Short mmCIF file of C-alpha atoms and ligand atoms in Angstrom, two decimals:
data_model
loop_
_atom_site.label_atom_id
_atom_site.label_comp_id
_atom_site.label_asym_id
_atom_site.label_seq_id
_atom_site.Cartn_x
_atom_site.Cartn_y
_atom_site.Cartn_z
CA UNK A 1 -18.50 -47.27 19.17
CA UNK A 2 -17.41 -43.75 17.95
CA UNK A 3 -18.87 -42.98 14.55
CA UNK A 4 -16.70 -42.77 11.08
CA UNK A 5 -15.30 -39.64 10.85
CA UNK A 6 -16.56 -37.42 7.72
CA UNK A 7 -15.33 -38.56 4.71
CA UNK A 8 -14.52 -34.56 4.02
CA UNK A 9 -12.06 -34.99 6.32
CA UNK A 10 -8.91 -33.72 4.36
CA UNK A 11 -6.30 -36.22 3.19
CA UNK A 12 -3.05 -36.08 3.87
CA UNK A 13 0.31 -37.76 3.16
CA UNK A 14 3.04 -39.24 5.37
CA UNK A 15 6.28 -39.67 3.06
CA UNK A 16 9.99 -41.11 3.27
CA UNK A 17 8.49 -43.81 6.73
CA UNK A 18 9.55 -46.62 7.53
CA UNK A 19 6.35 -48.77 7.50
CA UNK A 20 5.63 -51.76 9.38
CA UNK A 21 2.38 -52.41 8.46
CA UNK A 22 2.09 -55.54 9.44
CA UNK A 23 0.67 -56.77 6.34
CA UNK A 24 1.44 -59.06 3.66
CA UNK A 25 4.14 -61.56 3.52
CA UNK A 26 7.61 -59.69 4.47
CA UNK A 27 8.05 -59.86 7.73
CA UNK A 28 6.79 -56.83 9.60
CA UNK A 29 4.66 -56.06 6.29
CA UNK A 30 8.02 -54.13 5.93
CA UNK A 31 8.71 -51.47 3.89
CA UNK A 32 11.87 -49.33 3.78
CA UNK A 33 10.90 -46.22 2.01
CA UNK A 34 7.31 -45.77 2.55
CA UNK A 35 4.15 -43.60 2.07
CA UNK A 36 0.67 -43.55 3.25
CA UNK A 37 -2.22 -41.29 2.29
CA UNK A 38 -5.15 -40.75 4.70
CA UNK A 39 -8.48 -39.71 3.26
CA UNK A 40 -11.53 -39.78 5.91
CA UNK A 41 -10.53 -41.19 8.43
CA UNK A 42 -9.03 -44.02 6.48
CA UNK A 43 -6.14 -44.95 5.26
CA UNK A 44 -6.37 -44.43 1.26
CA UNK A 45 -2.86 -45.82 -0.50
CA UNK A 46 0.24 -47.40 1.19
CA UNK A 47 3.45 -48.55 -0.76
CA UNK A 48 6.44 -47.50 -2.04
CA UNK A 49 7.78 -43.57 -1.45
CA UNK A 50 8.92 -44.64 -5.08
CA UNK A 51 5.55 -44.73 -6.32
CA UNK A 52 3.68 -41.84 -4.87
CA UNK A 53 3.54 -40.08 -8.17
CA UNK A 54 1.15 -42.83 -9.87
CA UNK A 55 -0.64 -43.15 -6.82
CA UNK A 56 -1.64 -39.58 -6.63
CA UNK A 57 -2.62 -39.58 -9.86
CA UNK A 58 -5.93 -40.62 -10.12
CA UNK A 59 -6.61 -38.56 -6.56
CA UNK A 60 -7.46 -35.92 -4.97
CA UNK A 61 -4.81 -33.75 -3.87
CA UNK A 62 -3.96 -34.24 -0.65
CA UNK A 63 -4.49 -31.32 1.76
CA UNK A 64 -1.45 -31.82 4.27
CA UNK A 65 1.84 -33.55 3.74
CA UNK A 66 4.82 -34.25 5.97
CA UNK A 67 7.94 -35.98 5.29
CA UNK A 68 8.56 -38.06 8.02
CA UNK A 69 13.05 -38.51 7.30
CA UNK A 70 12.84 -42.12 7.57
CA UNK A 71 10.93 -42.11 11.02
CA UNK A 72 9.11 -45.41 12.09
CA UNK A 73 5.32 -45.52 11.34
CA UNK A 74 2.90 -48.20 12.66
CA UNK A 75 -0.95 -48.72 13.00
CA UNK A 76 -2.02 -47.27 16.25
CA UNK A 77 -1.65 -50.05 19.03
CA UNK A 78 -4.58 -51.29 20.92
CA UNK A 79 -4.76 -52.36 24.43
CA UNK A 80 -7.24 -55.02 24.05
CA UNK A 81 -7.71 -56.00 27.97
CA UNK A 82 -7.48 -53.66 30.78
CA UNK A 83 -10.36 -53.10 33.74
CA UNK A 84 -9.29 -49.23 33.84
CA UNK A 85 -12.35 -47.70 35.54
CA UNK A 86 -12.38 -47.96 39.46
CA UNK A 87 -12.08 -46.34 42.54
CA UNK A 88 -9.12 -46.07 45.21
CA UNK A 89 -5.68 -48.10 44.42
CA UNK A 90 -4.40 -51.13 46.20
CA UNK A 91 -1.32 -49.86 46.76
CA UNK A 92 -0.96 -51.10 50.74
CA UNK A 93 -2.01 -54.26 49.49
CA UNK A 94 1.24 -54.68 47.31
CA UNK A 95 3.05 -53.88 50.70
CA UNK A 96 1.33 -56.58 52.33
CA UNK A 97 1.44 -58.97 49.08
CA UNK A 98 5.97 -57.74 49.32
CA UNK A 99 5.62 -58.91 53.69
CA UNK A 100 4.20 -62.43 52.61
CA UNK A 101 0.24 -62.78 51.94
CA UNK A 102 -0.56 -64.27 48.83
CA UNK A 103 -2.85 -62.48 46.47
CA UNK A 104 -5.39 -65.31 47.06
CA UNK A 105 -5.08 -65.19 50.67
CA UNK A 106 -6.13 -61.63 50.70
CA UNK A 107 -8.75 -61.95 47.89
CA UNK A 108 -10.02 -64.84 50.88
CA UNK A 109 -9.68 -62.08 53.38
CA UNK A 110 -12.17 -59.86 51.71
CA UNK A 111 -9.64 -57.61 50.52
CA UNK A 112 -8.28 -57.30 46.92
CA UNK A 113 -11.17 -57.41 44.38
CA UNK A 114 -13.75 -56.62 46.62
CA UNK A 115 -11.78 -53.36 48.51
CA UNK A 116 -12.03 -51.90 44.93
CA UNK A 117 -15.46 -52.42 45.11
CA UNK A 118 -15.71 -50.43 47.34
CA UNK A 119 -13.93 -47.74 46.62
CA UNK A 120 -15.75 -47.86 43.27
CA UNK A 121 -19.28 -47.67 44.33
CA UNK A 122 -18.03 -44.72 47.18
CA UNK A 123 -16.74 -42.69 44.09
CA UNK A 124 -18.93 -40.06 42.02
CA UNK A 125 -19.46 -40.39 38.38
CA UNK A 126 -16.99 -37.81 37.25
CA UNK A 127 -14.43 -39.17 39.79
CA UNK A 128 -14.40 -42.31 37.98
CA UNK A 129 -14.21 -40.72 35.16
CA UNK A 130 -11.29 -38.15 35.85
CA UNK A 131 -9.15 -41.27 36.85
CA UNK A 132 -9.88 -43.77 34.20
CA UNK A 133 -9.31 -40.43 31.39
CA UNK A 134 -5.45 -39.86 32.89
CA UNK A 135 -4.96 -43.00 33.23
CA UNK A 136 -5.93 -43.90 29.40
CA UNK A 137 -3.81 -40.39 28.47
CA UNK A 138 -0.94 -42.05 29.97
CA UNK A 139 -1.59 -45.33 27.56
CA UNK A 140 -2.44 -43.18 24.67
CA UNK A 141 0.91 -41.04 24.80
CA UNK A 142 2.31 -44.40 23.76
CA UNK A 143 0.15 -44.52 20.66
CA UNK A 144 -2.60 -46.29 22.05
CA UNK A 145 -5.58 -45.78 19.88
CA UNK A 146 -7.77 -48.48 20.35
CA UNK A 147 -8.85 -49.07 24.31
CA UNK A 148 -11.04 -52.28 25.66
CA UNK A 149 -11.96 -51.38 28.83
CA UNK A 150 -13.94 -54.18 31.01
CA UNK A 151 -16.57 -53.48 34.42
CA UNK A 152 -16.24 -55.80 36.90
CA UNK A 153 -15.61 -53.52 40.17
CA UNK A 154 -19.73 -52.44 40.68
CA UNK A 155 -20.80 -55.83 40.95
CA UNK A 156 -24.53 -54.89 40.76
CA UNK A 157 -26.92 -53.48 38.32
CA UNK A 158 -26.55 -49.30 38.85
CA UNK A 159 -22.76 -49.59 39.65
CA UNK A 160 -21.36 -51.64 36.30
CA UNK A 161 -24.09 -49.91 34.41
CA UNK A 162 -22.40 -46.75 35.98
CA UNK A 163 -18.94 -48.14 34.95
CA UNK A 164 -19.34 -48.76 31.52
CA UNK A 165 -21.02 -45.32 30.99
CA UNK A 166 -17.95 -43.96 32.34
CA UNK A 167 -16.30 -46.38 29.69
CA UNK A 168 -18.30 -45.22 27.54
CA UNK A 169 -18.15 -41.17 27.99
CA UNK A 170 -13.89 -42.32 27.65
CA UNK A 171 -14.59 -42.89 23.99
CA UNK A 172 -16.46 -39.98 23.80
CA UNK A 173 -14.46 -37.26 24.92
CA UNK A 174 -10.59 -38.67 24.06
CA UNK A 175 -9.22 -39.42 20.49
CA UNK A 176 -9.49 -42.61 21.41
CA UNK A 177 -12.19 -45.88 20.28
CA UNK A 178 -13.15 -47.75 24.03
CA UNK A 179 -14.89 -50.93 23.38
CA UNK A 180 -16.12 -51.80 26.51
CA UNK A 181 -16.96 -55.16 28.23
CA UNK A 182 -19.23 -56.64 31.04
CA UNK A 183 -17.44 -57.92 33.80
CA UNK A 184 -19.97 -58.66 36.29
CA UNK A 185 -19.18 -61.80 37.15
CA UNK A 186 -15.53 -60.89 38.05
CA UNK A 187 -16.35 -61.58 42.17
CA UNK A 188 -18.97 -62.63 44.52
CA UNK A 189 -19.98 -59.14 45.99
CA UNK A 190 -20.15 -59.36 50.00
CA UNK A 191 -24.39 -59.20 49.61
CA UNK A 192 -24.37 -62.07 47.99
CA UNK A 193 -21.40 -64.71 50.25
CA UNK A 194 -22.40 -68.12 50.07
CA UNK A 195 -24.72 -67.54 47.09
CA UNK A 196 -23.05 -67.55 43.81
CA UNK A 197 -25.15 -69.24 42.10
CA UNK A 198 -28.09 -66.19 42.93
CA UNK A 199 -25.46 -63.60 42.13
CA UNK A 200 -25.01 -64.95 38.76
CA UNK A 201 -28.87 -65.53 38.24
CA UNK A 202 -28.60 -61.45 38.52
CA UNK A 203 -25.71 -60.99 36.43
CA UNK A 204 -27.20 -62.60 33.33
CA UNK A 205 -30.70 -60.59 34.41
CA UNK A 206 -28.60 -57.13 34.33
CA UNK A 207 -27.02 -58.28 30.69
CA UNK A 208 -30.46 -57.09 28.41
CA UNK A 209 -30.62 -54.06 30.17
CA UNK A 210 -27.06 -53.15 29.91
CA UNK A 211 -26.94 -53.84 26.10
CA UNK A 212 -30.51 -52.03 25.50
CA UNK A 213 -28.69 -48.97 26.62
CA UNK A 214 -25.41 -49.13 24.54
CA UNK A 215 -23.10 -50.18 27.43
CA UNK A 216 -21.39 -53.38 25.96
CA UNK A 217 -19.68 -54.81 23.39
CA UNK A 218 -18.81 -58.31 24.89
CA UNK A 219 -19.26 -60.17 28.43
CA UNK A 220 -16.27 -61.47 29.95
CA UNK A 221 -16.03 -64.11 33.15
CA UNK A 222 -13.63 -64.61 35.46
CA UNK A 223 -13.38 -68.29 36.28
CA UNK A 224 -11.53 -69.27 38.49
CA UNK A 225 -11.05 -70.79 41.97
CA UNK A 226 -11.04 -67.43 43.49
CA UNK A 227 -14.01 -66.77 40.73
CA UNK A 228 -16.84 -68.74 38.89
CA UNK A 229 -17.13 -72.09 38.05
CA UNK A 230 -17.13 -73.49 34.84
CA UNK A 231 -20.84 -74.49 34.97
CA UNK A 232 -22.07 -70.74 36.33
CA UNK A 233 -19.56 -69.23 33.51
CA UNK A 234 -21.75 -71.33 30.96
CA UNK A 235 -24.41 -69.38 32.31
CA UNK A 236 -23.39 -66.27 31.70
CA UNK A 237 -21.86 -67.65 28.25
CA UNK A 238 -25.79 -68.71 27.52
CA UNK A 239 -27.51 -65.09 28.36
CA UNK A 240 -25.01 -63.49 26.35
CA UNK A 241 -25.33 -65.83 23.15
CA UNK A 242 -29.02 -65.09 23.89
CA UNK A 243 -28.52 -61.29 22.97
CA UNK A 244 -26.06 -62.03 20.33
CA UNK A 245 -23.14 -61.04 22.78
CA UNK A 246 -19.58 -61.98 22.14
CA UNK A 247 -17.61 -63.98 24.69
CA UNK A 248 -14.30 -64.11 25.85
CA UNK A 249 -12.67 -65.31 29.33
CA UNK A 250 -10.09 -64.80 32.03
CA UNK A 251 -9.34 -68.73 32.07
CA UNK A 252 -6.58 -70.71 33.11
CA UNK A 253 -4.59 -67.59 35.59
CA UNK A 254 -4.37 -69.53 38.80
CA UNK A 255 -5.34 -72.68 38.12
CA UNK A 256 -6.86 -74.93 35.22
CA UNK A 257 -10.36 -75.26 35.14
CA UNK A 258 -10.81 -75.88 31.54
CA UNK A 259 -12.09 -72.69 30.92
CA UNK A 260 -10.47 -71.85 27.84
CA UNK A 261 -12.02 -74.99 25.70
CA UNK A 262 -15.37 -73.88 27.43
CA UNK A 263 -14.73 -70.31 26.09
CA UNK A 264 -14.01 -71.83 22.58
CA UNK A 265 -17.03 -74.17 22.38
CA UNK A 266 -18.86 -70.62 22.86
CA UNK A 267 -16.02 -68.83 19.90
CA UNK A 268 -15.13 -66.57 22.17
CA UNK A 269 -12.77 -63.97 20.70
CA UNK A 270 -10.36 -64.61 23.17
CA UNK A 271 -8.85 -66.46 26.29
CA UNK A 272 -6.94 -64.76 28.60
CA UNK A 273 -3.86 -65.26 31.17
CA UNK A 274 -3.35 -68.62 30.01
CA UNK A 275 -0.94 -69.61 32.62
CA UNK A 276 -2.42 -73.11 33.64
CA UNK A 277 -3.66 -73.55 29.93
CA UNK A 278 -3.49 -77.17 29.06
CA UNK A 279 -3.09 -79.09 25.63
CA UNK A 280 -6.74 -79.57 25.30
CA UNK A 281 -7.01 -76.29 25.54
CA UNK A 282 -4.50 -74.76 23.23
CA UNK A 283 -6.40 -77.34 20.82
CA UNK A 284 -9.69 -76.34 21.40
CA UNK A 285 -8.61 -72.93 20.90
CA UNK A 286 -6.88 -73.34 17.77
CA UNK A 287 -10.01 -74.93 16.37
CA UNK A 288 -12.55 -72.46 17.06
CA UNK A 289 -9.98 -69.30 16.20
CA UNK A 290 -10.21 -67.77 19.71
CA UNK A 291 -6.69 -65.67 20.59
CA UNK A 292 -4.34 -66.02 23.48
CA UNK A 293 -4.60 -62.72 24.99
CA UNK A 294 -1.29 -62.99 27.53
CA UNK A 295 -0.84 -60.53 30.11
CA UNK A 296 3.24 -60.51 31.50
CA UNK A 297 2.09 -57.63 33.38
CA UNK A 298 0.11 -59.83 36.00
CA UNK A 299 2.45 -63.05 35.56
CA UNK A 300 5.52 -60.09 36.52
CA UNK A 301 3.20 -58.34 39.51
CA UNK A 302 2.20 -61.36 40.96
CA UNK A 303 5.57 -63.38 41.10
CA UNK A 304 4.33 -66.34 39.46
CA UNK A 305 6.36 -68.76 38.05
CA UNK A 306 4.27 -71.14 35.31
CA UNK A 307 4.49 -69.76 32.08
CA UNK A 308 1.92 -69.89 29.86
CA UNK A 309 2.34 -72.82 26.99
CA UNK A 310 3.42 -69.97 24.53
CA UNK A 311 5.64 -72.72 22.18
CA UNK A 312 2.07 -74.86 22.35
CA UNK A 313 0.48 -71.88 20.73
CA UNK A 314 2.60 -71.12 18.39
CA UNK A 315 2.85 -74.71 17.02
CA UNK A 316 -0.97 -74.98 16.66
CA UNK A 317 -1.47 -71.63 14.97
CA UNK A 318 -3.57 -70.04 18.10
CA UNK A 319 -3.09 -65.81 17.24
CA UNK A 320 -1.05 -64.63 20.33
CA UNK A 321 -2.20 -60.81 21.65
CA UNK A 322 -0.76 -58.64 24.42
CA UNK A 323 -2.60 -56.62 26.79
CA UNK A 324 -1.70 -54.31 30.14
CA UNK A 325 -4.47 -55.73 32.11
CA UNK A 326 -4.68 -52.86 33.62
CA UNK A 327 -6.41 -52.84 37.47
CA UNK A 328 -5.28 -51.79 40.84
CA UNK A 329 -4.88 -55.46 41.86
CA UNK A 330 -2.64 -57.67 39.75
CA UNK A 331 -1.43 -55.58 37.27
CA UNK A 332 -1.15 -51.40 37.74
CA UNK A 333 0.98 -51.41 34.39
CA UNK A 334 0.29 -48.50 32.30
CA UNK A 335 2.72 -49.31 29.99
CA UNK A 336 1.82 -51.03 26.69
CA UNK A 337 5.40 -50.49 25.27
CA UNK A 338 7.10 -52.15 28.68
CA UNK A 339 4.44 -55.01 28.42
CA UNK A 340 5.94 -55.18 24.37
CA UNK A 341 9.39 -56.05 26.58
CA UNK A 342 8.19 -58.43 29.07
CA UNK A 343 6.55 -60.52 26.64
CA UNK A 344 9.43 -60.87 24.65
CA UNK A 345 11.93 -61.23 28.15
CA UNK A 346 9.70 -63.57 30.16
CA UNK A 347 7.65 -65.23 27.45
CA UNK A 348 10.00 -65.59 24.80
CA UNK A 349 8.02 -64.09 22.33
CA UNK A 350 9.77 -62.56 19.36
CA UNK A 351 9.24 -58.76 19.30
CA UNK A 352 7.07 -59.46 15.83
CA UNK A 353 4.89 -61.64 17.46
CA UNK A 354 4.79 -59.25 20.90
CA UNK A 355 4.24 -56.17 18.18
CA UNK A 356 1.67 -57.67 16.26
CA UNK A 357 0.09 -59.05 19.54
CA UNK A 358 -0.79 -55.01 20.19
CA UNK A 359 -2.23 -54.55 17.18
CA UNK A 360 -3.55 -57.15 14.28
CA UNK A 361 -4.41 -59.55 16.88
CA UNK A 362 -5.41 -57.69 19.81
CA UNK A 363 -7.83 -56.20 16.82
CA UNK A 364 -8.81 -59.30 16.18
CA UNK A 365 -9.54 -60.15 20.06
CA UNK A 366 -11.81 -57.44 19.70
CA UNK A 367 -13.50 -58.40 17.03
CA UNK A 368 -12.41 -55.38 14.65
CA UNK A 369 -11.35 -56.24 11.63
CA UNK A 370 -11.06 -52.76 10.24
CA UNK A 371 -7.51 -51.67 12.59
CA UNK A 372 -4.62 -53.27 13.41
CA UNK A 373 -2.61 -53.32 10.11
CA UNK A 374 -1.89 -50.28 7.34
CA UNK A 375 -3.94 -51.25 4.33
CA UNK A 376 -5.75 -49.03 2.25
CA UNK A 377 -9.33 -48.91 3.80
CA UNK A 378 -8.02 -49.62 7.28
CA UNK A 379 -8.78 -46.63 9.68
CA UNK A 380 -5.78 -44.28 9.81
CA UNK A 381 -5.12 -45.13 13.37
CA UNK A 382 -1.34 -44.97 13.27
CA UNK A 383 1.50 -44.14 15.70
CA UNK A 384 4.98 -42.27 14.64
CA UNK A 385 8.10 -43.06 16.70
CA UNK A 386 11.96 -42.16 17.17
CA UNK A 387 12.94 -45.16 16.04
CA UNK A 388 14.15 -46.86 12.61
CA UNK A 389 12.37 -50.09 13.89
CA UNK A 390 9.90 -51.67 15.53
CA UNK A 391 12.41 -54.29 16.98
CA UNK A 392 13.44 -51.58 19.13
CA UNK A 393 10.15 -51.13 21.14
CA UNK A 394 10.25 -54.13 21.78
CA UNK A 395 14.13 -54.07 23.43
CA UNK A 396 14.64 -49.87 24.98
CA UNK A 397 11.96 -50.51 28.26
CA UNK A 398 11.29 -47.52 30.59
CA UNK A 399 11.24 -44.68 27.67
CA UNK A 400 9.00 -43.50 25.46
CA UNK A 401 10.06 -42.70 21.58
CA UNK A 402 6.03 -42.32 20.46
CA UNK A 403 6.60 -39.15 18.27
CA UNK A 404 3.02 -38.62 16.86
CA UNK A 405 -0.71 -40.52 16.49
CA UNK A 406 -3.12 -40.67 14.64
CA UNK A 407 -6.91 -41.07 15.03
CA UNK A 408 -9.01 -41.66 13.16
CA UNK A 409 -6.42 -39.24 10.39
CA UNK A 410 -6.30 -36.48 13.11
CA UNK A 411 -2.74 -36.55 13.90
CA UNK A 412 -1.71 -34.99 17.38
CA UNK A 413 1.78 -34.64 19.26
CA UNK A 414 2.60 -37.60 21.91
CA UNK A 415 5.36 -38.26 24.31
CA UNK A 416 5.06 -37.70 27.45
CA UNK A 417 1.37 -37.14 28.99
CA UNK A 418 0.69 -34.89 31.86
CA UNK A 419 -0.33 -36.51 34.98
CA UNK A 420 -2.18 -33.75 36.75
CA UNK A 421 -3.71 -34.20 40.34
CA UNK A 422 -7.27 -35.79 40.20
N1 LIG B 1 -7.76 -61.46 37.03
C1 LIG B 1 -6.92 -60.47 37.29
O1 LIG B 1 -5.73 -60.56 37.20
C2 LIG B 1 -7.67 -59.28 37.65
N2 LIG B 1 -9.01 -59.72 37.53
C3 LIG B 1 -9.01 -60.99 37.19
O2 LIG B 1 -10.04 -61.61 37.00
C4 LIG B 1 -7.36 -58.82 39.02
C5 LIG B 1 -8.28 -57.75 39.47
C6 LIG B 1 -7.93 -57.21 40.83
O3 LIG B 1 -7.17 -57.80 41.61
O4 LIG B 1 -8.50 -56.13 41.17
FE1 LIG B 2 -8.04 -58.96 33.68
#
């Protein structure tokens, strides 16, 4: 985690927004003619334009002020599932995915996961690293500010060590928080076919290690028929309780294996893809508070056709996120904004729900309660737009109206980011 920013940091004020901040009961948290004062990093006073005057008051002065002419403002949006370090792309495989082989058939094959694997463990360090940065300056020119960013393409002790250091160094050295998570048991690695149950005997033996050194904030299993099994995900699930580890779970994205009312049993923050989820499930979920994190970008890329149960969720309370899933596999979205869109087109989402599933709830999949909403102590993580409202991220796809962000109160231009040759 990046530290708080000093709290000399100068304050400044944003006047005459519209604010969505997501807060409160209006919808939207909405206010017509807003203000909001950062002060360290944090967000110090939001309301009314009307009432900056008493607000100011009893404050400091603020250093900086900009009238925003009745722009858009938002908290900064965070992409709360995406595996964005690896080596190589897949692209050939799409080809042969578009000429008739099924994802799974090719995962069977030994390609899909596994070709990234090794791709990954060919690259160098700072390879990694120069393609997961542009890759995360292409999210963050849509006002990403918040980044989860999973291993799961080393698949043994020095190479997802190696890949969440690379996570890691991503928080570092962008305007940008990464929380990262262990992925290890995303695929049986080629050493270890016909042994799954020894490969994830070394998973959970890598996880003390791996959290001694900083590298993780939560463990993560893919289970699935192309995965792990519910039993060896319980495993995992136990050596990460052990170290006081939070859970969460691809369940449910090609078939159901009850995985997501395993996940809850453990509270994991959330369950993800959800495709196959059943009513059990969606119950077991809403019971232990664990989010739907849904991910149109892999339903969209991978052609499939069951949705998942999003009217179940939303009748039993469950808090619905959206996330790119980024990876070279089944989802090479980059696009946080477009998945905004596909939620709402193919999941029927309404663009609140799809907006606040990129920010209060895919904070709360993340298990930050201090982002995600404009509140006074919040972190100023916020994102300006060309827009009068958020409805209308939600509906333009395929352009980008993110005007300015703001990290951490460090405001910098966006738009467009430059995509330069690795
Ligand atoms: N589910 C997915 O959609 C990705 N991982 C997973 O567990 C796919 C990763 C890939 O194909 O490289
Ligand atoms: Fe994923």
């Amino acid at each position: 985690m990046q530290t708080t920013p000093s709290p000399a940091r100068p304050g400044t004020l944003w006047r005459h927004a519209r604010l969505a901040t997501l807060d409160g009961p209006e919808p939207w948290g909405w206010v017509e003619d807003g203000a909001l004062l950062t002060e360290g990093g944090h967000i110090a006073w939001v309301g009314r334009d009307a009432d900056v005057g008493t607000a100011l008051a009893s404050r400091p002065a603020p250093q900086a002020e900009h009238d925003l002419q009745g722009a858009l403002m938002t908290p900064g949006l965070i992409d709360a599932h995406t595996h964005l370090v690896y080596g190589g792309d897949r692209a050939a495989e799409f080809e042969l995915r578009l000429q008739g082989a099924t994802y799974e058939q090719i995962a069977r094959a030994g390609g899909g996961i596994r070709s990234t694997v090794a791709a990954t463990r060919a690259a160098s360090d700072e390879s990694l690293f120069a393609a997961a940065a542009r890759r995360a300056r292409v999210l963050m020119a849509e006002g990403v500010t918040t980044l989860e960013v999973k291993s799961g393409y080393g698949l043994d002790a020095t190479h997802e060590a190696r890949c969440l250091a690379v996570a890691r160094r991503l928080g570092r050295e962008l305007p940008l928080t990464v929380r990262t998570t262990s992925l290890g048991a995303h695929a049986l690695p080629p050493e270890y076919a016909g042994r799954a149950d020894d490969y994830i005997d070394a998973v959970c033996a890598w996880l003390p290690a791996q959290q001694a050194a900083g590298l993780v904030d939560a463990v993560d299993v893919f289970c699935d028929t192309i995965g792990f099994t519910p039993a060896q995900t319980r495993r995992v699930f136990d050596a990460a309780r052990a170290l006081g580890l939070p859970v969460k779970l691809h369940a449910e994205q090609l078939s159901d294996q009850g995985g997501a009312a395993l996940a809850a049993s453990y509270r994991a923050l959330s369950c993800d893809h959800l495709e196959h989820l059943s009513e059990a499930g969606v119950a077991a979920m809403a019971a232990s508070g664990t989010v739907a994190m849904l991910l149109p970008g892999a339903y969209y890329f991978l052609r499939e056709t069951r949705l998942p149960p999003v009217a179940a969720l939303r009748a039993a309370g469950v808090p619905m996120a959206i996330a790119t899933d980024h990876n070279p596999g089944s989802s090479p979205a980059l696009s946080l904004l477009l998945m905004l869109s596909m939620a709402c087109t193919l999941f029927r989402l309404t663009p609140e729900e799809a907006f606040r599933g990129v920010t209060e709830h895919a904070a709360r999949a993340l298990g930050l309660a201090d982002r995600g909403r404009l509140a006074a102590g919040q972190r100023a993580d916020l994102a300006v737009w060309d827009a009068q409202h958020p409805r209308e991220l939600a509906y333009v796809f395929g352009h980008n109206p993110c005007r300015t962000v703001v990290q951490a109160g460090v405001a910098r231009a966006a738009g467009p980011a430059p995509w330069q040759p690795a």
